[in-house]
Amino acid sequence: MKFTINRSAFIKELNNVQRAISSKTTIPILTGLKLDVNTDAITLTGSDADISIETTIPASDDNNTLVVEDAGSIVLPARFFSEIVKKLPEDTMTVNVVDGFQTQITSGAASFTINGLDPENYPHLPEIDTTNTITLAGDVLKELIGQTVIAVSNQESRPILTGVHFILANGEFLAVATDSHRLSQRRIKLPEANNADYDVIIPGKSLTELSRMIGDNNPDVQMRLSENQVLFVLGNTSFYSRLLEGNYPDTSRLIPKESNTTVEISAPALSAAIERASLLSHESRNNVVRFSVNPTDKTITIFGNSPDVGEVTEQLQPTDLAGDELEISFNPDYMKEALRSFGQAMIKISFTMALRPFTLVPTEEGENFIQLITPVRTF
Amino acid sequence: MKFTINRSAFIKELNNVQRAISSKTTIPILTGLKLDVNTDAITLTGSDADISIETTIPASDDNNTLVVEDAGSIVLPARFFSEIVKKLPEDTMTVNVVDGFQTQITSGAASFTINGLDPENYPHLPEIDTTNTITLAGDVLKELIGQTVIAVSNQESRPILTGVHFILANGEFLAVATDSHRLSQRRIKLPEANNADYDVIIPGKSLTELSRMIGDNNPDVQMRLSENQVLFVLGNTSFYSRLLEGNYPDTSRLIPKESNTTVEISAPALSAAIERASLLSHESRNNVVRFSVNPTDKTITIFGNSPDVGEVTEQLQPTDLAGDELEISFNPDYMKEALRSFGQAMIKISFTMALRPFTLVPTEEGENFIQLITPVRTF
């Protein structure tokens, strides 16, 4: 196996594949990066058993200045190989398996020889049916992930809640996540007619990594499913994730249909005030902020305190306020994350009563995106 | 005590003073920031007992929009107060001691009330004689610190070596640091005639913090001494550091006068090669890189290896090479730090023999700046 390549083109793809490689794995060969070289392209593969990323660098793209001398495969220690590649002196580098799995990396006057591993021992990537492909715009998928993954649970006590529930039915795509304290739900109408029916749970961690790989100028992403794996294809890169097994709880009945108090306000203005109140609530044993709605003078008041440090109070004038007087307490961190998912939008908050979950939706297009937060009992 | 001020002007000075404030102090009041307010200025003070920083914000500068309503003093929890100030909604803020040491901070609709501490309990800053002031250009002092502080010891076993030795005599300023494995020495001719004689040891940690405070556009720095303290004055800011007590070892006899092999090479080119070799030496038990000088073909060869991972070899052509053949081994981290202190300059390395310390000096102006490294025995 021997090839010469443009170093920055190689580093770009290496960085992508490294997202899947963990140094903490219990399977030693997975600390490695797999290189497969054939006459017209090289393929880089990384995996932590949950996520696998495979990317191809074709010789046909002149920017890669890829010249393959000998085909073949090798597994190289990923972290170490990456450090070497990033510190080489010249614009191009040559990788050459010289003796057994010993691999020489040369660039200018620098010559490294490092110990590789047998590529035959590297696990095979799952095979995934190419029928039933859904195509999503990269920015839409990225937004959807950002909006739902915040409500995923970090606790392994209920593993199913560490994933996002994806449902495809009737040409509509629904994504829901909940950690049982809050819930995020996003609905997308698919642009093209699609008869596929899916009901899968994708680990939140996989979605976060996938989202980081969707660049700002990234075009469409293809999504394909097998029984226990999902594959996302982005250009020359394939991103595989295992699926979570089990039944996701029925979340549709959690969302209240009615409300007694509604507040319309700008998401970033409310977020800044909650951020300030959380400075004090974070110093207190129970991290709670009080939110009071006063229909008489059309104001809301946000209050946070810590017996040791002090207190903060802030009064805001919402754009609109209707219904009953209300005093409710909640975890400000849930509120901040929910508000951030609305960007710069105006939102509508709907309350039923002090101990019932309340919802936040964008004032425009409210039926397609909803954040729900369960309040905290403070007495 | 009550004043209103432009928030960004305040934050800028707050950030400076916070360099001296540690949350790990054993003296509770030193986790606080002291505010002293009088009719024409406010003064901020922070200290960790080793370093104290005091800065004044005058009302006379219109950019501060400082309006003092009531004079007075207070000590506020520094980390917490700083977080609040940075998150306030408006351009200005008002700080008001309302009841005992309770302090109100208001900006727009946000109102914080936090518990302060009695300013009477805050330690007094040392009084320093204003005679015997040395004036140094900010960039010269910053460069001098950067060049010497790298050789300071991190180990408390010989506390005296954790400082930089400053000697002022005959209108010349000499700074030396050594951790007994390497040594850095910088000499500066003072621009103006100065009859003062100093011989003090300033903690390396203090100098690093001082150096960070010297901005790129900073004019002169005044340096003043008392028996056990040094004061640096930068504009409206005073930086105090305690001095280390004891006798610094005589370092002048450590620097070899003769050499048998000399190499002239560009500092950044050698640094990059050493960096690559250290990738492998870092993986090995003894972190050592081998450096061979071959006078016949006028090359040097750098070699690093790790039994587990592999090896690296790199041949360089120095600008000039004279004297005997030589093979020497050293800690590449010491070499990298020494080389970085020369910036983009050409340097001359002078060796006597394989187990004797060698020196690095800039090819130009070599008598004023010297780095010395002790090699490692590898057999």
Coordinates of N, CA, C and O in Angstrom, one line a residue, chain A residues 77 79-80 83-85 87-89 102 107 109-115 272 275-277 279-280 283 306-316, chain B residues 77 79-80 83-85 87-89 102 107 109-115 272 275-277 279-280 283 306-316:
Chain A
P77 N -2.7 3.9 14.3 CA -3.1 4.5 15.6 C -3.6 5.9 15.3 O -2.8 6.8 14.9
R79 N -5.0 8.7 16.9 CA -4.6 10.0 17.5 C -3.2 10.3 17.1 O -2.9 11.5 16.7
F80 N -2.3 9.3 17.1 CA -0.9 9.5 16.9 C -0.7 9.9 15.4 O 0.1 10.8 15.1
E83 N -1.7 13.4 14.7 CA -0.7 14.4 15.2 C 0.4 14.5 14.2 O 0.9 15.6 13.9
I84 N 0.9 13.4 13.7 CA 2.0 13.4 12.8 C 1.6 14.1 11.5 O 2.3 15.0 11.1
V85 N 0.5 13.7 10.9 CA 0.1 14.3 9.6 C 0.0 15.8 9.8 O 0.4 16.6 8.9
K87 N 1.6 17.8 11.6 CA 2.9 18.5 11.9 C 3.9 18.3 10.8 O 5.1 18.7 10.9
L88 N 3.6 17.6 9.7 CA 4.5 17.4 8.6 C 4.9 18.7 8.0 O 4.2 19.6 7.9
P89 N 6.1 18.7 7.4 CA 6.6 20.0 6.9 C 6.1 20.5 5.5 O 6.0 21.7 5.3
Q102 N 4.3 -2.3 9.4 CA 5.1 -1.1 9.7 C 4.8 -0.1 8.5 O 4.9 -0.5 7.3
S107 N 7.4 13.3 4.4 CA 7.1 14.6 3.8 C 8.3 15.5 4.0 O 8.8 15.6 5.0
A109 N 11.9 16.4 4.4 CA 13.0 15.7 5.0 C 12.6 14.8 6.2 O 13.4 14.1 6.8
A110 N 11.3 14.9 6.6 CA 10.9 14.1 7.8 C 10.4 12.8 7.4 O 9.6 12.6 6.4
S111 N 10.8 11.7 8.1 CA 10.4 10.4 7.8 C 10.0 9.7 9.1 O 10.8 9.4 10.0
F112 N 8.7 9.3 9.2 CA 8.2 8.6 10.4 C 8.0 7.1 10.0 O 7.6 6.8 8.9
T113 N 8.3 6.2 10.9 CA 7.9 4.8 10.8 C 7.1 4.4 12.0 O 7.6 4.5 13.1
I114 N 5.9 4.0 11.8 CA 5.0 3.7 12.9 C 4.4 2.3 12.8 O 4.3 1.8 11.6
N115 N 4.1 1.7 13.9 CA 3.5 0.4 13.9 C 2.0 0.4 13.6 O 1.3 1.0 14.4
A272 N -32.2 36.2 28.1 CA -31.2 37.0 28.8 C -31.6 37.2 30.2 O -30.8 37.1 31.2
E275 N -31.2 33.9 32.1 CA -29.8 33.7 32.3 C -29.3 34.5 33.6 O -28.6 33.9 34.4
R276 N -29.8 35.7 33.7 CA -29.4 36.5 34.9 C -29.9 35.9 36.2 O -29.2 35.8 37.2
A277 N -31.2 35.5 36.1 CA -31.8 34.9 37.3 C -31.1 33.6 37.7 O -30.9 33.3 38.9
L279 N -28.0 33.0 37.5 CA -26.7 33.2 38.2 C -26.9 33.0 39.7 O -26.1 32.5 40.4
L280 N -28.1 33.4 40.2 CA -28.4 33.2 41.6 C -28.9 31.8 41.9 O -28.5 31.2 42.9
E283 N -26.5 29.1 42.6 CA -25.7 29.1 43.8 C -26.6 28.5 44.9 O -26.1 28.3 46.1
S306 N -30.5 33.0 46.2 CA -29.7 32.1 46.9 C -29.4 32.6 48.3 O -29.0 33.8 48.4
P307 N -29.8 31.9 49.3 CA -29.7 32.4 50.7 C -28.3 32.9 51.0 O -28.1 33.9 51.6
D308 N -27.2 32.3 50.4 CA -25.8 32.7 50.7 C -25.4 34.0 50.0 O -24.7 34.8 50.5
V309 N -25.9 34.1 48.8 CA -25.3 35.1 47.9 C -26.2 36.4 47.8 O -25.7 37.5 47.9
G310 N -27.5 36.2 47.5 CA -28.4 37.3 47.3 C -29.5 37.0 46.4 O -29.9 35.8 46.3
E311 N -30.1 38.0 45.8 CA -31.3 37.7 45.0 C -31.3 38.6 43.8 O -30.6 39.6 43.7
V312 N -32.2 38.3 42.8 CA -32.3 39.1 41.6 C -33.8 39.2 41.2 O -34.5 38.2 41.3
T313 N -34.2 40.3 40.8 CA -35.6 40.4 40.3 C -35.6 41.3 39.1 O -34.8 42.2 38.9
E314 N -36.4 40.9 38.1 CA -36.5 41.6 36.8 C -37.9 41.6 36.3 O -38.5 40.6 36.2
Q315 N -38.4 42.8 35.9 CA -39.7 42.9 35.4 C -39.7 43.1 33.9 O -38.9 43.9 33.4
L316 N -40.4 42.3 33.1 CA -40.5 42.5 31.6 C -41.9 42.8 31.2 O -42.8 42.4 31.8
Chain B
P77 N -18.2 39.6 46.5 CA -17.7 38.3 46.0 C -17.2 38.4 44.5 O -18.1 38.6 43.6
R79 N -15.9 36.6 41.8 CA -16.3 35.8 40.7 C -17.8 36.0 40.4 O -18.2 36.2 39.2
F80 N -18.6 36.1 41.4 CA -20.0 36.2 41.3 C -20.4 37.6 40.8 O -21.2 37.8 39.8
E83 N -19.6 37.9 37.1 CA -20.6 37.2 36.2 C -21.8 38.1 36.1 O -22.4 38.2 35.0
I84 N -22.2 38.7 37.2 CA -23.4 39.6 37.1 C -23.2 40.8 36.2 O -23.9 41.0 35.3
V85 N -22.1 41.5 36.4 CA -21.8 42.7 35.7 C -21.7 42.4 34.2 O -22.2 43.1 33.4
K87 N -23.3 40.2 32.6 CA -24.6 39.7 32.0 C -25.7 40.8 32.1 O -26.9 40.5 31.8
L88 N -25.4 42.0 32.6 CA -26.4 43.0 32.8 C -26.9 43.5 31.4 O -26.2 43.4 30.4
P89 N -28.2 44.0 31.4 CA -28.8 44.2 30.1 C -28.4 45.6 29.4 O -28.4 45.7 28.2
Q102 N -25.1 44.9 52.3 CA -25.9 44.5 51.2 C -25.8 45.5 50.1 O -25.9 46.7 50.3
S107 N -29.4 47.6 36.4 CA -29.1 48.0 35.0 C -30.4 47.7 34.3 O -30.9 46.5 34.3
A109 N -34.0 46.9 33.6 CA -35.1 46.3 34.5 C -34.5 45.3 35.5 O -35.2 44.8 36.3
A110 N -33.2 45.0 35.4 CA -32.6 44.0 36.3 C -32.1 44.6 37.5 O -31.4 45.6 37.5
S111 N -32.4 43.9 38.7 CA -31.9 44.4 40.0 C -31.4 43.3 40.8 O -32.2 42.4 41.2
F112 N -30.1 43.3 41.1 CA -29.5 42.2 41.9 C -29.2 42.8 43.3 O -28.9 44.0 43.4
T113 N -29.4 42.0 44.4 CA -29.0 42.4 45.7 C -28.1 41.3 46.2 O -28.5 40.2 46.3
I114 N -26.8 41.6 46.5 CA -25.9 40.6 46.9 C -25.2 41.0 48.2 O -25.2 42.2 48.6
N115 N -24.8 40.0 49.0 CA -24.2 40.2 50.3 C -22.7 40.5 50.1 O -21.9 39.7 49.6
A272 N 10.3 23.3 14.4 CA 9.3 22.4 13.8 C 9.8 20.9 13.7 O 9.1 20.0 14.0
E275 N 9.7 19.5 17.3 CA 8.3 19.3 17.6 C 7.9 17.9 17.0 O 7.3 17.1 17.7
R276 N 8.3 17.6 15.8 CA 8.0 16.3 15.2 C 8.6 15.2 15.9 O 8.0 14.1 16.2
A277 N 9.9 15.3 16.2 CA 10.6 14.3 16.9 C 10.0 14.0 18.3 O 9.9 12.9 18.8
L279 N 6.9 14.2 19.1 CA 5.7 13.4 19.0 C 6.0 11.9 19.4 O 5.2 11.3 20.1
L280 N 7.2 11.4 19.1 CA 7.6 10.1 19.4 C 8.2 10.0 20.8 O 7.9 9.1 21.6
E283 N 5.9 9.6 23.7 CA 5.3 8.3 23.9 C 6.3 7.3 24.6 O 5.9 6.2 24.9
S306 N 10.0 5.6 20.0 CA 9.2 5.1 21.1 C 9.1 3.6 20.8 O 8.6 3.3 19.7
P307 N 9.5 2.7 21.6 CA 9.5 1.3 21.3 C 8.0 0.8 20.9 O 7.9 0.0 20.0
D308 N 7.0 1.4 21.5 CA 5.6 1.0 21.2 C 5.1 1.5 19.9 O 4.4 0.8 19.2
V309 N 5.5 2.7 19.6 CA 4.8 3.4 18.5 C 5.6 3.4 17.2 O 5.1 3.1 16.1
G310 N 6.9 3.7 17.3 CA 7.7 3.8 16.1 C 8.8 4.8 16.2 O 9.2 5.1 17.3
E311 N 9.3 5.4 15.1 CA 10.4 6.3 15.2 C 10.3 7.3 14.1 O 9.5 7.2 13.2
V312 N 11.1 8.4 14.3 CA 11.1 9.5 13.3 C 12.6 9.9 13.1 O 13.3 10.0 14.1
T313 N 12.9 10.2 11.9 CA 14.3 10.8 11.6 C 14.1 11.9 10.6 O 13.3 11.9 9.7
E314 N 15.0 12.9 10.8 CA 14.9 14.1 9.9 C 16.2 14.7 9.8 O 16.9 14.9 10.8
Q315 N 16.6 15.0 8.5 CA 17.9 15.6 8.3 C 17.8 17.0 7.9 O 16.9 17.3 7.0
L316 N 18.5 17.9 8.5 CA 18.4 19.3 8.1 C 19.8 19.9 7.7 O 20.8 19.4 8.1

